[in-house]
mmCIF file of C-alpha atoms and ligand atoms in Angstrom:
data_model
loop_
_atom_site.group_PDB
_atom_site.id
_atom_site.type_symbol
_atom_site.label_atom_id
_atom_site.label_comp_id
_atom_site.label_asym_id
_atom_site.label_seq_id
_atom_site.Cartn_x
_atom_site.Cartn_y
_atom_site.Cartn_z
ATOM 1 C CA MET A 1186 -10.028 5.233 29.979
ATOM 2 C CA HIS A 1187 -6.688 6.339 28.557
ATOM 3 C CA ASN A 1188 -6.425 9.926 28.403
ATOM 4 C CA PHE A 1189 -5.233 11.285 25.361
ATOM 5 C CA GLU A 1190 -4.193 14.781 23.382
ATOM 6 C CA LEU A 1191 -5.742 15.699 20.202
ATOM 7 C CA ALA A 1192 -3.365 17.788 18.419
ATOM 8 C CA LYS A 1193 -4.334 19.771 15.228
ATOM 9 C CA ALA A 1194 -1.610 19.844 12.086
ATOM 10 C CA TYR A 1195 -1.846 22.536 9.259
ATOM 11 C CA THR A 1196 1.233 21.188 7.427
ATOM 12 C CA THR A 1197 2.707 17.970 6.689
ATOM 13 C CA THR A 1198 5.929 18.958 8.538
ATOM 14 C CA GLN A 1199 3.780 20.050 11.441
ATOM 15 C CA ALA A 1200 1.961 16.283 11.421
ATOM 16 C CA ARG A 1201 5.384 14.502 10.978
ATOM 17 C CA ASP A 1202 6.884 16.613 13.905
ATOM 18 C CA LEU A 1203 3.577 15.984 16.108
ATOM 19 C CA LEU A 1204 3.827 12.174 15.511
ATOM 20 C CA ALA A 1205 7.302 12.037 16.209
ATOM 21 C CA GLU A 1206 7.342 14.262 19.550
ATOM 22 C CA LYS A 1207 5.334 11.643 21.541
ATOM 23 C CA PRO A 1208 5.602 8.173 21.502
ATOM 24 C CA ASN A 1209 2.544 6.161 20.738
ATOM 25 C CA SER A 1210 0.794 8.997 18.591
ATOM 26 C CA ILE A 1211 -1.503 7.951 15.694
ATOM 27 C CA LEU A 1212 -3.105 9.920 12.832
ATOM 28 C CA LYS A 1213 -6.521 10.659 12.295
ATOM 29 C CA ALA A 1214 -8.027 11.932 8.933
ATOM 30 C CA GLY A 1215 -11.684 11.351 8.686
ATOM 31 C CA GLY A 1216 -11.330 9.434 11.891
ATOM 32 C CA ILE A 1217 -14.099 6.869 11.129
ATOM 33 C CA ASP A 1218 -11.790 3.774 11.682
ATOM 34 C CA VAL A 1219 -9.507 5.438 14.172
ATOM 35 C CA ILE A 1220 -12.619 6.381 16.617
ATOM 36 C CA ASP A 1221 -13.425 2.623 16.023
ATOM 37 C CA HIS A 1222 -10.522 1.436 17.321
ATOM 38 C CA LEU A 1223 -10.520 4.005 20.339
ATOM 39 C CA LYS A 1224 -14.255 2.778 21.122
ATOM 40 C CA GLN A 1225 -13.064 -0.849 21.038
ATOM 41 C CA HIS A 1226 -10.244 -0.494 23.199
ATOM 42 C CA LEU A 1227 -7.822 -1.725 19.872
ATOM 43 C CA ILE A 1228 -5.747 1.438 20.592
ATOM 44 C CA ALA A 1229 -4.725 3.652 23.273
ATOM 45 C CA PRO A 1230 -2.786 6.359 22.069
ATOM 46 C CA ASN A 1231 -0.877 9.142 23.580
ATOM 47 C CA ARG A 1232 -1.627 11.926 20.961
ATOM 48 C CA LEU A 1233 -4.070 11.770 18.151
ATOM 49 C CA VAL A 1234 -2.733 14.235 15.230
ATOM 50 C CA ASP A 1235 -5.539 15.500 13.808
ATOM 51 C CA ILE A 1236 -4.719 16.083 9.388
ATOM 52 C CA LYS A 1237 -8.071 16.976 8.323
ATOM 53 C CA SER A 1238 -6.726 20.673 8.149
ATOM 54 C CA VAL A 1239 -3.531 19.883 6.444
ATOM 55 C CA SER A 1240 -3.600 22.110 3.822
ATOM 56 C CA GLY A 1241 -2.980 21.151 -0.016
ATOM 57 C CA LEU A 1242 -4.049 17.601 0.724
ATOM 58 C CA ASP A 1243 -7.754 17.887 -0.618
ATOM 59 C CA ASP A 1244 -7.222 18.722 -4.086
ATOM 60 C CA ILE A 1245 -8.340 16.412 -7.236
ATOM 61 C CA ASP A 1246 -6.453 17.884 -10.621
ATOM 62 C CA VAL A 1247 -6.166 16.221 -13.857
ATOM 63 C CA ASP A 1248 -3.569 17.183 -15.730
ATOM 64 C CA ARG A 1249 -3.154 18.070 -19.598
ATOM 65 C CA ASP A 1250 -2.275 14.450 -20.310
ATOM 66 C CA GLY A 1251 -4.890 13.094 -18.661
ATOM 67 C CA ASN A 1252 -2.735 11.800 -15.443
ATOM 68 C CA LEU A 1253 -5.349 12.108 -12.292
ATOM 69 C CA ARG A 1254 -3.944 13.173 -8.910
ATOM 70 C CA ILE A 1255 -6.175 13.279 -5.814
ATOM 71 C CA GLY A 1256 -5.263 14.445 -2.415
ATOM 72 C CA ALA A 1257 -5.186 12.088 0.656
ATOM 73 C CA LEU A 1258 -7.553 14.294 2.467
ATOM 74 C CA VAL A 1259 -10.333 14.521 -0.232
ATOM 75 C CA THR A 1260 -13.433 12.466 0.814
ATOM 76 C CA LEU A 1261 -14.973 9.164 -0.653
ATOM 77 C CA ALA A 1262 -18.200 11.528 -1.528
ATOM 78 C CA ARG A 1263 -16.132 13.907 -3.751
ATOM 79 C CA VAL A 1264 -14.176 11.386 -5.656
ATOM 80 C CA ALA A 1265 -17.421 9.804 -6.396
ATOM 81 C CA ALA A 1266 -18.683 12.981 -7.663
ATOM 82 C CA ASP A 1267 -16.338 14.108 -9.692
ATOM 83 C CA GLU A 1268 -17.034 14.777 -13.241
ATOM 84 C CA ASP A 1269 -13.382 14.085 -14.390
ATOM 85 C CA ILE A 1270 -13.047 10.924 -12.429
ATOM 86 C CA LYS A 1271 -16.383 9.590 -13.097
ATOM 87 C CA LYS A 1272 -15.896 10.004 -16.987
ATOM 88 C CA ASP A 1273 -12.064 8.665 -17.234
ATOM 89 C CA PHE A 1274 -11.983 6.296 -13.950
ATOM 90 C CA PRO A 1275 -15.267 5.296 -13.292
ATOM 91 C CA ALA A 1276 -14.302 1.905 -11.780
ATOM 92 C CA LEU A 1277 -13.014 4.663 -8.960
ATOM 93 C CA ALA A 1278 -16.124 7.036 -8.618
ATOM 94 C CA GLN A 1279 -18.061 3.829 -8.300
ATOM 95 C CA ALA A 1280 -16.439 1.849 -5.750
ATOM 96 C CA CYS A 1281 -16.155 5.057 -3.860
ATOM 97 C CA GLY A 1282 -19.882 5.979 -4.257
ATOM 98 C CA GLU A 1283 -21.025 2.355 -3.094
ATOM 99 C CA ALA A 1284 -18.870 2.524 -0.031
ATOM 100 C CA ALA A 1285 -20.209 2.364 3.336
ATOM 101 C CA SER A 1286 -23.210 4.949 3.795
ATOM 102 C CA PRO A 1287 -23.565 8.986 2.494
ATOM 103 C CA GLN A 1288 -22.676 10.120 6.214
ATOM 104 C CA ILE A 1289 -19.721 8.399 6.212
ATOM 105 C CA ARG A 1290 -18.510 8.975 2.526
ATOM 106 C CA ASN A 1291 -19.071 12.571 3.499
ATOM 107 C CA VAL A 1292 -16.210 12.250 6.303
ATOM 108 C CA ALA A 1293 -13.844 9.281 5.339
ATOM 109 C CA THR A 1294 -11.008 10.440 3.293
ATOM 110 C CA ILE A 1295 -9.729 8.171 0.401
ATOM 111 C CA GLY A 1296 -6.022 7.738 2.210
ATOM 112 C CA GLY A 1297 -7.648 6.727 5.239
ATOM 113 C CA ASN A 1298 -9.944 4.296 3.333
ATOM 114 C CA LEU A 1299 -6.844 2.849 1.944
ATOM 115 C CA LEU A 1300 -5.173 2.234 5.482
ATOM 116 C CA GLN A 1301 -8.198 1.497 7.452
ATOM 117 C CA ARG A 1302 -7.307 -1.999 9.162
ATOM 118 C CA PRO A 1303 -9.409 -5.203 8.606
ATOM 119 C CA ARG A 1304 -12.882 -5.850 9.580
ATOM 120 C CA CYS A 1305 -12.304 -9.354 10.670
ATOM 121 C CA TRP A 1306 -14.498 -9.427 14.000
ATOM 122 C CA TYR A 1307 -11.858 -11.555 15.734
ATOM 123 C CA TYR A 1308 -9.510 -8.777 15.206
ATOM 124 C CA ARG A 1309 -12.291 -6.346 16.159
ATOM 125 C CA LEU A 1310 -13.030 -8.047 19.387
ATOM 126 C CA GLU A 1311 -10.801 -6.330 22.270
ATOM 127 C CA SER A 1312 -11.110 -10.188 24.289
ATOM 128 C CA TYR A 1313 -9.530 -12.089 21.476
ATOM 129 C CA LYS A 1314 -5.627 -11.870 21.052
ATOM 130 C CA CYS A 1315 -5.463 -12.781 17.578
ATOM 131 C CA ILE A 1316 -2.194 -12.958 15.142
ATOM 132 C CA LYS A 1317 -3.306 -9.390 14.171
ATOM 133 C CA LYS A 1318 -2.924 -8.186 17.678
ATOM 134 C CA GLY A 1319 0.274 -10.166 18.270
ATOM 135 C CA GLY A 1320 -0.978 -13.202 19.220
ATOM 136 C CA ASP A 1321 -0.096 -16.671 17.684
ATOM 137 C CA THR A 1322 -3.476 -17.877 16.365
ATOM 138 C CA CYS A 1323 -6.053 -16.731 13.471
ATOM 139 C CA PHE A 1324 -9.379 -17.599 15.452
ATOM 140 C CA ALA A 1325 -11.201 -17.321 11.560
ATOM 141 C CA ILE A 1326 -9.397 -20.707 10.762
ATOM 142 C CA ALA A 1327 -11.587 -22.855 13.287
ATOM 143 C CA GLY A 1328 -13.949 -20.264 13.816
ATOM 144 C CA MET A 1329 -16.417 -18.414 11.882
ATOM 145 C CA ASN A 1330 -14.749 -17.398 8.211
ATOM 146 C CA ARG A 1331 -18.014 -16.790 6.231
ATOM 147 C CA TYR A 1332 -16.138 -13.292 5.183
ATOM 148 C CA ASN A 1333 -12.748 -14.251 5.449
ATOM 149 C CA VAL A 1334 -10.327 -14.838 2.324
ATOM 150 C CA ILE A 1335 -10.218 -17.324 -0.092
ATOM 151 C CA PHE A 1336 -6.711 -16.213 -1.965
ATOM 152 C CA GLY A 1337 -3.176 -15.940 -0.315
ATOM 153 C CA GLY A 1338 -4.205 -16.602 3.350
ATOM 154 C CA GLY A 1339 -2.084 -17.616 5.794
ATOM 155 C CA PRO A 1340 -0.896 -17.046 8.760
ATOM 156 C CA ALA A 1341 -3.845 -14.414 9.015
ATOM 157 C CA TYR A 1342 -6.991 -14.557 6.821
ATOM 158 C CA PRO A 1343 -9.054 -11.412 6.872
ATOM 159 C CA PRO A 1344 -10.021 -9.796 3.598
ATOM 160 C CA HIS A 1345 -8.548 -6.269 2.659
ATOM 161 C CA PRO A 1346 -11.280 -4.079 3.385
ATOM 162 C CA SER A 1347 -10.916 -0.548 0.986
ATOM 163 C CA SER A 1348 -13.335 -0.546 -1.732
ATOM 164 C CA ALA A 1349 -11.100 2.382 -3.239
ATOM 165 C CA ALA A 1350 -8.037 0.355 -3.157
ATOM 166 C CA VAL A 1351 -9.855 -2.051 -5.754
ATOM 167 C CA PRO A 1352 -9.945 -0.129 -8.972
ATOM 168 C CA LEU A 1353 -6.651 1.906 -7.768
ATOM 169 C CA VAL A 1354 -4.395 -1.420 -8.005
ATOM 170 C CA ALA A 1355 -6.490 -2.214 -11.289
ATOM 171 C CA TYR A 1356 -5.736 1.209 -13.124
ATOM 172 C CA GLY A 1357 -1.983 0.877 -11.776
ATOM 173 C CA ALA A 1358 -2.011 3.663 -9.381
ATOM 174 C CA SER A 1359 0.929 5.407 -7.063
ATOM 175 C CA LEU A 1360 0.920 6.450 -3.516
ATOM 176 C CA VAL A 1361 3.002 9.397 -2.675
ATOM 177 C CA LEU A 1362 4.408 8.969 1.074
ATOM 178 C CA GLU A 1363 6.149 11.662 3.075
ATOM 179 C CA GLY A 1364 8.269 10.432 5.692
ATOM 180 C CA PRO A 1365 11.553 11.246 8.114
ATOM 181 C CA GLU A 1366 13.439 9.786 5.202
ATOM 182 C CA GLY A 1367 12.021 12.073 2.142
ATOM 183 C CA THR A 1368 9.054 11.521 -0.001
ATOM 184 C CA ARG A 1369 8.556 8.388 -1.632
ATOM 185 C CA THR A 1370 6.371 6.927 -4.647
ATOM 186 C CA VAL A 1371 5.275 3.404 -4.258
ATOM 187 C CA PRO A 1372 2.808 1.378 -6.962
ATOM 188 C CA ALA A 1373 -0.100 0.920 -4.852
ATOM 189 C CA GLY A 1374 -0.251 -2.779 -6.160
ATOM 190 C CA GLU A 1375 3.158 -3.260 -3.995
ATOM 191 C CA PHE A 1376 2.071 -1.018 -0.992
ATOM 192 C CA PHE A 1377 -0.124 -3.713 0.237
ATOM 193 C CA VAL A 1378 1.457 -6.874 1.474
ATOM 194 C CA LEU A 1379 0.797 -10.696 2.411
ATOM 195 C CA PRO A 1380 0.433 -11.476 6.020
ATOM 196 C CA ASP A 1381 3.121 -14.001 5.746
ATOM 197 C CA VAL A 1382 5.878 -11.337 5.653
ATOM 198 C CA ASP A 1383 4.412 -9.553 9.041
ATOM 199 C CA PRO A 1384 0.616 -10.421 10.032
ATOM 200 C CA GLU A 1385 0.309 -7.409 12.145
ATOM 201 C CA ARG A 1386 0.912 -5.239 9.152
ATOM 202 C CA GLU A 1387 -1.243 -4.795 5.705
ATOM 203 C CA ASN A 1388 1.285 -2.625 4.008
ATOM 204 C CA THR A 1389 4.503 -0.610 3.923
ATOM 205 C CA LEU A 1390 3.675 2.822 5.342
ATOM 206 C CA GLY A 1391 6.628 3.683 7.434
ATOM 207 C CA GLU A 1392 7.139 4.732 10.755
ATOM 208 C CA GLY A 1393 6.291 8.493 10.878
ATOM 209 C CA GLU A 1394 5.245 8.167 7.159
ATOM 210 C CA ILE A 1395 1.961 10.216 5.890
ATOM 211 C CA LEU A 1396 -0.035 9.347 2.414
ATOM 212 C CA THR A 1397 -0.139 12.943 0.660
ATOM 213 C CA GLU A 1398 -1.239 11.638 -2.776
ATOM 214 C CA ILE A 1399 -2.588 9.161 -4.716
ATOM 215 C CA ARG A 1400 -1.594 9.271 -8.824
ATOM 216 C CA VAL A 1401 -3.275 7.574 -11.669
ATOM 217 C CA PRO A 1402 -1.810 7.343 -14.958
ATOM 218 C CA ALA A 1403 -4.204 8.827 -18.059
ATOM 219 C CA ALA A 1404 -6.873 6.199 -19.075
ATOM 220 C CA ALA A 1405 -6.590 7.444 -22.926
ATOM 221 C CA GLY A 1406 -7.827 4.308 -24.621
ATOM 222 C CA LYS A 1407 -8.330 2.395 -21.676
ATOM 223 C CA LYS A 1408 -12.068 0.878 -20.909
ATOM 224 C CA SER A 1409 -12.749 0.115 -17.320
ATOM 225 C CA ALA A 1410 -15.726 -1.097 -14.846
ATOM 226 C CA TYR A 1411 -15.864 -2.102 -11.156
ATOM 227 C CA ALA A 1412 -18.953 -4.336 -9.362
ATOM 228 C CA GLU A 1413 -19.606 -5.419 -6.308
ATOM 229 C CA VAL A 1414 -21.701 -7.861 -4.235
ATOM 230 C CA ARG A 1415 -23.052 -7.064 -0.812
ATOM 231 C CA GLU A 1416 -25.682 -8.453 1.591
ATOM 232 C CA ARG A 1417 -27.056 -5.169 2.493
ATOM 233 C CA ALA A 1418 -26.962 -1.850 0.231
ATOM 234 C CA GLY A 1419 -25.513 0.549 2.967
ATOM 235 C CA PHE A 1420 -23.437 0.292 6.400
ATOM 236 C CA ASP A 1421 -21.688 -2.647 5.260
ATOM 237 C CA TRP A 1422 -18.529 -3.714 3.112
ATOM 238 C CA PRO A 1423 -19.019 -5.617 0.049
ATOM 239 C CA VAL A 1424 -19.066 -9.378 0.211
ATOM 240 C CA VAL A 1425 -17.110 -9.582 -2.775
ATOM 241 C CA SER A 1426 -15.719 -6.784 -5.664
ATOM 242 C CA ALA A 1427 -13.939 -6.691 -8.516
ATOM 243 C CA ALA A 1428 -12.303 -3.974 -10.894
ATOM 244 C CA VAL A 1429 -11.176 -4.363 -14.463
ATOM 245 C CA ALA A 1430 -9.375 -2.324 -16.904
ATOM 246 C CA VAL A 1431 -8.511 -3.097 -20.598
ATOM 247 C CA GLU A 1432 -6.790 -1.804 -23.417
ATOM 248 C CA GLU A 1433 -7.888 -3.021 -26.912
ATOM 249 C CA ASP A 1434 -5.906 -3.052 -30.010
ATOM 250 C CA GLY A 1435 -7.302 -4.137 -33.303
ATOM 251 C CA GLY A 1436 -10.431 -5.358 -31.624
ATOM 252 C CA SER A 1437 -8.650 -7.423 -29.239
ATOM 253 C CA VAL A 1438 -7.570 -6.991 -25.856
ATOM 254 C CA LYS A 1439 -4.295 -5.807 -25.667
ATOM 255 C CA SER A 1440 -3.680 -5.744 -22.035
ATOM 256 C CA ALA A 1441 -6.015 -6.373 -19.083
ATOM 257 C CA ARG A 1442 -5.873 -5.777 -15.239
ATOM 258 C CA ILE A 1443 -8.440 -7.484 -12.935
ATOM 259 C CA VAL A 1444 -8.399 -7.033 -9.380
ATOM 260 C CA LEU A 1445 -10.820 -8.446 -6.882
ATOM 261 C CA GLY A 1446 -11.590 -7.134 -3.361
ATOM 262 C CA GLN A 1447 -12.914 -9.059 0.260
ATOM 263 C CA VAL A 1448 -11.056 -12.115 -1.575
ATOM 264 C CA ALA A 1449 -7.820 -11.925 -0.313
ATOM 265 C CA THR A 1450 -5.699 -9.761 2.399
ATOM 266 C CA ILE A 1451 -4.841 -7.544 -0.061
ATOM 267 C CA PRO A 1452 -6.395 -6.287 -3.554
ATOM 268 C CA TRP A 1453 -5.991 -9.567 -5.292
ATOM 269 C CA ARG A 1454 -4.717 -9.383 -8.943
ATOM 270 C CA ALA A 1455 -6.242 -12.407 -10.903
ATOM 271 C CA THR A 1456 -3.745 -13.028 -13.042
ATOM 272 C CA LYS A 1457 -4.808 -16.209 -14.879
ATOM 273 C CA ALA A 1458 -8.194 -14.293 -15.862
ATOM 274 C CA GLU A 1459 -6.069 -11.453 -17.050
ATOM 275 C CA GLU A 1460 -4.202 -13.703 -19.209
ATOM 276 C CA ALA A 1461 -7.576 -15.344 -20.490
ATOM 277 C CA LEU A 1462 -8.511 -11.908 -21.991
ATOM 278 C CA VAL A 1463 -5.364 -10.841 -23.898
ATOM 279 C CA GLY A 1464 -5.503 -11.310 -27.208
ATOM 280 C CA GLN A 1465 -9.561 -11.821 -27.175
ATOM 281 C CA PRO A 1466 -12.286 -9.733 -28.156
ATOM 282 C CA LEU A 1467 -14.104 -8.446 -25.403
ATOM 283 C CA GLY A 1468 -17.625 -10.392 -25.321
ATOM 284 C CA ALA A 1469 -19.448 -13.296 -23.682
ATOM 285 C CA ALA A 1470 -17.169 -15.980 -24.642
ATOM 286 C CA SER A 1471 -13.798 -13.958 -23.223
ATOM 287 C CA ALA A 1472 -15.897 -12.868 -19.744
ATOM 288 C CA GLU A 1473 -16.952 -16.562 -19.590
ATOM 289 C CA ALA A 1474 -13.389 -17.712 -19.661
ATOM 290 C CA ALA A 1475 -12.127 -14.811 -17.596
ATOM 291 C CA GLY A 1476 -14.396 -15.569 -14.871
ATOM 292 C CA GLN A 1477 -13.701 -19.308 -14.947
ATOM 293 C CA ALA A 1478 -9.920 -18.175 -14.646
ATOM 294 C CA ALA A 1479 -10.121 -15.461 -12.091
ATOM 295 C CA VAL A 1480 -11.078 -18.235 -9.412
ATOM 296 C CA ASP A 1481 -7.477 -20.224 -10.249
ATOM 297 C CA GLY A 1482 -5.821 -21.249 -6.926
ATOM 298 C CA ALA A 1483 -8.644 -20.525 -4.683
ATOM 299 C CA GLU A 1484 -8.806 -22.142 -1.509
ATOM 300 C CA PRO A 1485 -11.725 -21.303 0.311
ATOM 301 C CA MET A 1486 -12.381 -22.136 4.329
ATOM 302 C CA THR A 1487 -15.033 -24.053 5.843
ATOM 303 C CA ASP A 1488 -17.811 -21.193 5.453
ATOM 304 C CA ASN A 1489 -17.016 -19.027 2.659
ATOM 305 C CA GLY A 1490 -16.831 -21.327 -0.561
ATOM 306 C CA TYR A 1491 -19.468 -18.957 -1.928
ATOM 307 C CA LYS A 1492 -17.041 -16.488 -2.508
ATOM 308 C CA VAL A 1493 -15.832 -18.526 -5.436
ATOM 309 C CA ASP A 1494 -19.285 -18.681 -7.233
ATOM 310 C CA LEU A 1495 -19.585 -14.907 -6.794
ATOM 311 C CA VAL A 1496 -15.672 -14.371 -8.185
ATOM 312 C CA THR A 1497 -16.896 -16.166 -11.228
ATOM 313 C CA ALA A 1498 -19.781 -14.302 -11.715
ATOM 314 C CA LEU A 1499 -18.520 -11.274 -11.129
ATOM 315 C CA VAL A 1500 -15.733 -10.921 -12.950
ATOM 316 C CA ARG A 1501 -17.956 -12.504 -15.936
ATOM 317 C CA ARG A 1502 -20.636 -9.678 -15.422
ATOM 318 C CA VAL A 1503 -17.593 -6.775 -15.126
ATOM 319 C CA VAL A 1504 -15.828 -8.127 -18.281
ATOM 320 C CA ALA A 1505 -18.893 -8.589 -20.224
ATOM 321 C CA SER A 1506 -20.331 -5.370 -19.301
ATOM 322 C CA LEU A 1507 -16.996 -3.553 -21.128
ATOM 323 C CA ALA A 1508 -17.886 -5.154 -24.596
HETATM 324 C C1 FAD B 2229 -20.609 0.744 8.988
HETATM 325 C C2 FAD B 2229 -19.402 1.059 7.864
HETATM 326 C C3 FAD B 2229 -19.698 0.528 6.767
HETATM 327 C C4 FAD B 2229 -18.462 0.537 5.770
HETATM 328 N N1 FAD B 2229 -18.334 0.311 4.396
HETATM 329 C C5 FAD B 2229 -17.351 0.523 3.721
HETATM 330 C C6 FAD B 2229 -17.402 -0.035 2.326
HETATM 331 O O1 FAD B 2229 -17.948 -0.446 1.899
HETATM 332 N N2 FAD B 2229 -15.906 0.486 1.759
HETATM 333 C C7 FAD B 2229 -14.727 0.878 2.184
HETATM 334 O O2 FAD B 2229 -13.630 0.872 1.930
HETATM 335 N N3 FAD B 2229 -14.945 0.929 3.942
HETATM 336 C C8 FAD B 2229 -16.254 0.997 4.510
HETATM 337 N N4 FAD B 2229 -16.091 1.416 5.474
HETATM 338 C C9 FAD B 2229 -14.829 2.023 6.407
HETATM 339 C C10 FAD B 2229 -14.820 3.383 6.111
HETATM 340 O O3 FAD B 2229 -14.544 3.644 4.715
HETATM 341 C C11 FAD B 2229 -13.049 3.691 6.664
HETATM 342 O O4 FAD B 2229 -12.911 3.745 8.010
HETATM 343 C C12 FAD B 2229 -12.868 5.292 6.048
HETATM 344 O O5 FAD B 2229 -12.619 5.387 4.710
HETATM 345 C C13 FAD B 2229 -11.250 5.729 6.419
HETATM 346 O O6 FAD B 2229 -11.045 6.785 6.462
HETATM 347 P P1 FAD B 2229 -10.671 7.896 7.500
HETATM 348 O O7 FAD B 2229 -10.852 9.209 6.573
HETATM 349 O O8 FAD B 2229 -12.071 8.190 8.388
HETATM 350 O O9 FAD B 2229 -9.742 7.312 8.221
HETATM 351 P P2 FAD B 2229 -9.277 7.382 9.529
HETATM 352 O O10 FAD B 2229 -10.368 6.329 10.555
HETATM 353 O O11 FAD B 2229 -9.056 8.759 10.324
HETATM 354 O O12 FAD B 2229 -7.829 6.653 9.470
HETATM 355 C C14 FAD B 2229 -8.021 5.169 9.061
HETATM 356 C C15 FAD B 2229 -6.077 4.706 9.409
HETATM 357 O O13 FAD B 2229 -5.117 5.385 8.323
HETATM 358 C C16 FAD B 2229 -4.491 6.274 8.917
HETATM 359 N N5 FAD B 2229 -4.300 7.608 8.110
HETATM 360 C C17 FAD B 2229 -5.580 8.083 7.987
HETATM 361 N N6 FAD B 2229 -4.574 9.233 6.461
HETATM 362 C C18 FAD B 2229 -3.614 8.886 6.523
HETATM 363 C C19 FAD B 2229 -2.731 9.425 5.934
HETATM 364 N N7 FAD B 2229 -2.709 10.535 4.948
HETATM 365 N N8 FAD B 2229 -1.361 8.952 5.702
HETATM 366 C C20 FAD B 2229 -0.860 8.127 6.776
HETATM 367 N N9 FAD B 2229 -2.077 7.412 7.446
HETATM 368 C C21 FAD B 2229 -3.495 7.568 7.584
HETATM 369 C C22 FAD B 2229 -5.016 6.557 10.384
HETATM 370 O O14 FAD B 2229 -3.919 6.679 11.324
HETATM 371 C C23 FAD B 2229 -5.983 5.199 10.720
HETATM 372 O O15 FAD B 2229 -4.751 4.177 10.849
HETATM 373 C C24 FAD B 2229 -17.138 1.362 6.198
HETATM 374 C C25 FAD B 2229 -16.936 1.933 7.863
HETATM 375 C C26 FAD B 2229 -18.305 1.800 8.239
HETATM 376 C C27 FAD B 2229 -18.588 2.340 9.736
#
């Protein structure tokens, strides 16, 4: 076994210094995914920098205008139970409340949730040097791809694993990142990147950067909802999820954001479905049109064609629930 240090940070500056000081240092928040990586021999860090005790990153705050700020260390359980989030950002509360299991939600942080690595079994098995681990093949192409992507795949095809990311992209949230060059704010929809840029990465988190906060613009005048389909109720990821956020004007939809989870390597904007809704009143007909349009451009692999039907039904159901 590779020996490593466990170093506790109490401020973000201390965490960044601890990261920079020793090569091959890795951040640990709740540790659910990091410890899995250690156990699966996918990482061999020299130092784990434990940020769970960093002060100032575990608050939920709604300002006078209704803008929401969530510290990166807030647990999924707290997001799900927060009364302001349940009222104004129900899709986020629901996604966090259905993720994983109660035990995991009590430990897992929202920051770590957004930054967890993919769950494709070829990636998770040490013996497969897949394209996400520096190899030259995505074994899912010719192998077992029941849970893999139907949109935007290639050269890697693992589904994006974060349940929280789906509503956050639908709400137009931004991520605040603190790094050696200062602090930057990135729209969540731009933070996650397709594998054709670099198949080993899922996002644009920079070397030595720490996610400190998630900002969600006020939900005033918007309606939103989330739903997912799972094979098992707990201890598992959804096979498909969908978050919808709409703004109405005079009885019809003025703007819409429809985001799908577990069907692409990033939270996937179903732009054709959004277009199908705009200008229409919310109801059975527009829900049907959005559901059909949501699968535009889908390219199922050999074993995951069922996801196309699930997306159609789920988007139809979520949009109809807003009517
Ligand atoms: C059985 C099971 C079922 C699950 N089901 C679901 C599900 O339905 N939906 C879902 O979304 N997830 C699910 N998960 C995944 C779980 O929710 C995530 O692993 C967890 O949310 C990660 O959060 P964490 O705080 O433990 O992160 P950690 O494991 O501590 O970190 C994860 C990654 O993020 C990095 N990191 C953490 N915090 C920061 C930060 N602030 N800044 C920069 N980098 C950081 C770490 O270095 C690491 O790379 C499941 C997990 C299990 C084991």
